[in-house]
């Protein structure tokens, strides 16, 4: 789930605080990236239109920094989801319920093992 959007995997694992932190952080970086890209597109259009004003300032640094932030948060969210799932499996916590409404799969019993 975190492959689609950071925070979705944490929400699926019912870790809602982590999900909110990842989703809000990623959304903020994505918003800054889109706004910076929009300003660059407007400036590029103003170079074509002779009547438009040119400010001469392109927000390249915010665009690059927010792109790095989006990618970094996506990778960290994926790693966090995988590691939390592995920790839960080692503790014997059953996986979250499936999306089709069925219950969680039963973990094998450890009876007879030392």
Backbone as JSON, one array per atom type, in Angstrom:
{
  "sequence": "XXXXXXXXXXXXXXXXXXXXXXXXXXXXXXXXXXXXXXXXXXXXXXXXXXXXXXXXXXXXXXXXXXXXXXXXXXXXXXXXXXXXXXXXXXXXXXXXXXXXXXXXXXXXXXXXXX",
  "N": [[0.81, -1.19, 0.0], [2.0, 1.22, 0.68], [3.47, 1.63, -1.54], [1.84, 2.84, -3.35], [1.06, 5.31, -2.16], [2.76, 7.19, 0.26], [2.11, 6.43, 3.62], [-0.25, 5.03, 3.3], [0.33, 2.29, 3.62], [1.07, 2.21, 6.3], [-1.36, 2.95, 7.44], [-2.9, 0.75, 6.68], [-1.69, -1.15, 8.25], [-2.7, -0.38, 10.61], [-1.42, 1.66, 12.01], [-1.91, 4.54, 12.74], [-0.93, 7.08, 13.5], [1.69, 7.16, 12.48], [0.98, 6.86, 9.82], [-0.4, 9.27, 9.32], [1.68, 11.12, 9.71], [3.53, 10.43, 7.65], [1.86, 10.74, 5.37], [1.0, 13.46, 5.46], [3.47, 14.81, 5.46], [4.55, 13.93, 2.99], [2.55, 14.85, 1.28], [2.79, 17.63, 1.65], [5.39, 18.11, 0.62], [4.93, 17.29, -2.02], [3.02, 19.19, -2.79], [4.53, 21.6, -2.69], [6.36, 20.97, -4.67], [4.69, 20.78, -6.95], [3.64, 23.4, -7.07], [6.0, 24.86, -7.49], [6.79, 23.8, -9.95], [4.64, 24.68, -11.47], [5.05, 27.47, -11.41], [7.41, 27.61, -12.87], [6.51, 26.73, -15.35], [4.74, 28.81, -15.99], [6.56, 30.92, -16.21], [8.03, 29.99, -18.39], [6.07, 30.14, -20.36], [5.74, 32.88, -20.41], [8.02, 33.67, -21.69], [7.49, 33.03, -24.27], [5.24, 34.56, -24.92], [5.23, 37.82, -25.93], [4.09, 39.99, -24.59], [3.81, 39.43, -21.95], [4.92, 39.69, -18.52], [8.22, 39.16, -17.35], [9.72, 37.7, -14.65], [12.21, 36.77, -14.11], [13.06, 35.09, -12.16], [13.37, 31.82, -11.4], [11.95, 29.16, -9.65], [13.86, 26.95, -9.04], [15.44, 25.67, -7.08], [13.6, 25.19, -4.86], [11.96, 23.39, -6.25], [13.68, 21.21, -6.86], [14.52, 20.46, -4.27], [12.06, 19.76, -3.07], [11.33, 17.65, -4.72], [13.34, 15.81, -4.11], [12.61, 15.44, -1.44], [10.04, 14.26, -1.72], [10.7, 11.82, -3.0], [12.46, 10.71, -1.1], [10.8, 10.49, 1.21], [8.95, 8.65, 0.19], [10.53, 6.33, -0.17], [11.42, 5.89, 2.47], [8.97, 5.47, 3.73], [8.14, 3.1, 2.47], [10.17, 1.35, 3.4], [9.7, 1.5, 6.17], [7.14, 0.38, 6.34], [7.61, -2.27, 5.48], [9.53, -3.16, 7.38], [8.06, -2.88, 9.77], [6.04, -4.72, 9.3], [7.54, -7.09, 9.25], [8.5, -7.11, 11.9], [6.08, -7.43, 13.25], [5.33, -9.95, 12.31], [7.31, -11.55, 13.43], [6.65, -11.32, 16.11], [4.29, -12.65, 16.12], [1.9, -11.45, 15.54], [-1.2, -11.33, 13.97], [-1.81, -10.64, 10.45], [-3.24, -7.6, 9.07], [-6.82, -7.29, 8.49], [-8.19, -8.55, 5.4], [-8.94, -6.82, 2.3], [-11.27, -7.71, 1.13], [-13.14, -8.15, 3.03], [-12.97, -10.46, 4.45], [-11.69, -12.34, 7.24], [-8.55, -12.07, 9.0], [-5.74, -14.03, 8.03], [-5.05, -17.1, 9.61], [-2.35, -17.62, 11.8], [0.16, -20.16, 11.89], [0.07, -22.56, 14.49], [2.23, -22.82, 17.35], [2.43, -25.13, 18.81], [3.92, -27.83, 20.48], [6.46, -27.15, 19.81], [9.65, -26.07, 20.87]],
  "CA": [[0.0, 0.0, 0.0], [2.88, 2.4, 0.69], [4.0, 1.81, -2.88], [0.92, 3.77, -4.02], [1.18, 6.63, -1.53], [3.28, 7.07, 1.62], [1.11, 6.52, 4.67], [-1.3, 4.03, 3.09], [0.77, 1.03, 4.21], [0.98, 2.36, 7.75], [-2.79, 2.93, 7.78], [-3.32, -0.64, 6.53], [-1.17, -1.85, 9.43], [-3.39, 0.26, 11.72], [-0.51, 2.57, 12.7], [-2.51, 5.74, 12.2], [-0.09, 8.26, 13.73], [2.75, 7.1, 11.47], [0.34, 7.11, 8.52], [-0.66, 10.71, 9.19], [2.97, 11.82, 9.58], [4.05, 10.2, 6.3], [0.98, 11.28, 4.35], [1.03, 14.92, 5.5], [4.81, 15.24, 5.01], [4.65, 13.68, 1.56], [1.63, 15.77, 0.6], [3.38, 18.96, 1.68], [6.48, 18.15, -0.36], [4.33, 17.2, -3.36], [2.4, 20.48, -3.07], [5.6, 22.55, -2.99], [6.91, 20.58, -5.97], [3.73, 21.15, -8.0], [3.59, 24.86, -7.16], [7.25, 25.3, -8.12], [6.72, 23.43, -11.37], [3.68, 25.59, -12.09], [5.7, 28.77, -11.62], [8.37, 27.46, -13.97], [5.72, 26.66, -16.59], [4.24, 30.17, -16.27], [7.7, 31.69, -16.69], [8.35, 29.52, -19.73], [5.06, 30.69, -21.25], [5.96, 34.32, -20.55], [9.1, 33.86, -22.67], [6.87, 32.89, -25.59], [4.32, 35.68, -25.1], [6.02, 39.05, -25.79], [3.41, 40.98, -23.76], [3.83, 38.98, -20.56], [6.05, 40.14, -17.71], [9.17, 38.12, -16.97], [10.31, 38.07, -13.36], [13.62, 36.39, -14.13], [13.35, 34.2, -11.04], [12.78, 30.49, -11.51], [12.08, 28.43, -8.37], [14.46, 25.64, -9.32], [15.9, 25.05, -5.84], [12.47, 24.55, -4.17], [11.49, 22.25, -7.04], [14.6, 20.09, -6.68], [14.47, 20.03, -2.87], [10.79, 19.07, -2.81], [11.4, 16.38, -5.44], [14.16, 14.93, -3.26], [11.79, 15.12, -0.27], [9.0, 13.31, -2.12], [11.32, 10.51, -3.24], [12.99, 10.21, 0.17], [9.68, 10.06, 2.05], [8.37, 7.45, -0.4], [11.42, 5.21, 0.13], [11.4, 5.65, 3.92], [7.67, 4.9, 4.04], [8.17, 1.69, 2.05], [11.03, 0.61, 4.33], [9.01, 1.45, 7.46], [6.04, -0.58, 6.24], [8.18, -3.62, 5.4], [10.14, -3.5, 8.66], [7.01, -3.05, 10.77], [5.4, -6.0, 9.01], [8.43, -8.16, 9.69], [8.48, -7.14, 13.37], [4.79, -7.99, 13.67], [5.34, -11.38, 12.01], [8.16, -12.2, 14.43], [5.92, -11.35, 17.38], [3.12, -13.5, 15.98], [0.7, -10.64, 15.37], [-1.8, -11.65, 12.68], [-1.87, -9.51, 9.53], [-4.48, -6.81, 9.06], [-7.88, -7.93, 7.72], [-8.09, -8.34, 3.97], [-9.85, -5.81, 1.75], [-12.52, -8.31, 0.68], [-14.02, -8.29, 4.17], [-12.67, -11.69, 5.16], [-10.84, -12.16, 8.39], [-7.11, -12.23, 8.8], [-5.31, -15.42, 7.93], [-4.57, -17.66, 10.86], [-0.94, -17.99, 11.85], [0.3, -21.54, 12.36], [0.27, -22.74, 15.93], [3.57, -23.26, 17.71], [2.31, -26.21, 19.78], [4.86, -28.91, 20.32], [7.79, -26.63, 19.51], [10.31, -25.48, 22.05]],
  "C": [[0.87, 1.27, 0.0], [3.52, 2.64, -0.67], [3.13, 2.82, -3.63], [1.1, 5.18, -3.47], [1.73, 6.44, -0.12], [2.19, 7.32, 2.66], [0.02, 5.48, 4.51], [-0.93, 2.69, 3.72], [0.69, 1.07, 5.73], [-0.48, 2.33, 8.2], [-3.33, 1.51, 7.68], [-2.86, -1.47, 7.72], [-1.77, -1.3, 10.72], [-2.44, 1.05, 12.62], [-0.85, 3.97, 12.19], [-1.67, 7.0, 12.4], [1.04, 8.3, 12.69], [2.18, 7.38, 10.09], [0.1, 8.59, 8.3], [0.64, 11.49, 8.99], [3.52, 11.65, 8.16], [3.18, 10.87, 5.24], [1.03, 12.81, 4.3], [2.38, 15.45, 5.03], [4.96, 15.08, 3.51], [3.74, 14.63, 0.78], [2.16, 17.19, 0.57], [4.51, 19.11, 0.67], [5.94, 18.11, -1.79], [3.68, 18.52, -3.74], [3.43, 21.53, -3.43], [6.19, 22.25, -4.36], [5.98, 21.01, -7.1], [3.63, 22.66, -8.17], [4.84, 25.42, -7.83], [7.26, 24.99, -9.6], [5.75, 24.33, -12.11], [4.27, 26.96, -12.36], [6.7, 28.71, -12.77], [7.63, 27.41, -15.31], [5.2, 28.03, -16.97], [5.38, 31.03, -16.8], [8.1, 31.27, -18.1], [7.34, 30.08, -20.74], [5.29, 32.19, -21.46], [7.12, 34.62, -21.5], [8.55, 33.78, -24.09], [5.99, 34.09, -25.91], [5.08, 36.99, -24.9], [5.38, 40.1, -24.88], [3.42, 40.62, -22.28], [5.07, 39.5, -19.84], [6.93, 38.94, -17.34], [9.82, 38.55, -15.67], [11.79, 37.73, -13.31], [14.0, 35.46, -13.0], [12.62, 32.88, -11.24], [13.0, 29.73, -10.2], [12.63, 27.03, -8.56], [14.87, 24.94, -8.03], [14.73, 24.46, -5.05], [11.93, 23.34, -4.92], [12.37, 21.02, -6.8], [14.55, 19.56, -5.25], [13.18, 19.28, -2.56], [10.73, 17.74, -3.55], [12.22, 15.37, -4.65], [13.37, 14.5, -2.03], [10.71, 14.1, -0.58], [9.58, 11.91, -2.29], [11.82, 9.9, -1.94], [11.87, 9.72, 1.09], [9.03, 8.79, 1.51], [9.21, 6.22, -0.05], [11.38, 4.88, 1.62], [10.07, 5.03, 4.34], [7.59, 3.43, 3.65], [8.99, 0.86, 3.04], [10.36, 0.46, 5.69], [7.89, 0.42, 7.43], [6.56, -2.01, 6.24], [8.76, -4.03, 6.75], [9.1, -3.7, 9.75], [6.25, -4.35, 10.55], [6.23, -7.17, 9.46], [8.47, -8.27, 11.21], [7.19, -7.77, 13.87], [4.75, -9.49, 13.41], [6.2, -12.14, 13.01], [7.47, -12.32, 15.78], [4.68, -12.23, 17.32], [1.82, -12.73, 15.86], [0.09, -10.98, 14.02], [-1.85, -10.43, 11.77], [-3.22, -8.81, 9.6], [-5.53, -7.54, 8.23], [-7.76, -7.61, 6.24], [-9.15, -7.36, 3.49], [-11.19, -6.39, 1.34], [-13.49, -8.57, 1.83], [-13.8, -9.57, 4.96], [-11.76, -11.41, 6.35], [-9.37, -12.33, 8.05], [-6.77, -13.71, 8.75], [-4.78, -15.88, 9.28], [-3.08, -17.96, 10.76], [-0.83, -19.42, 12.36], [0.61, -21.58, 13.86], [1.69, -23.21, 16.2], [3.53, -24.36, 18.76], [3.31, -27.31, 19.46], [6.26, -28.44, 19.97], [8.37, -25.97, 20.75], [10.78, -24.1, 21.71]]
}
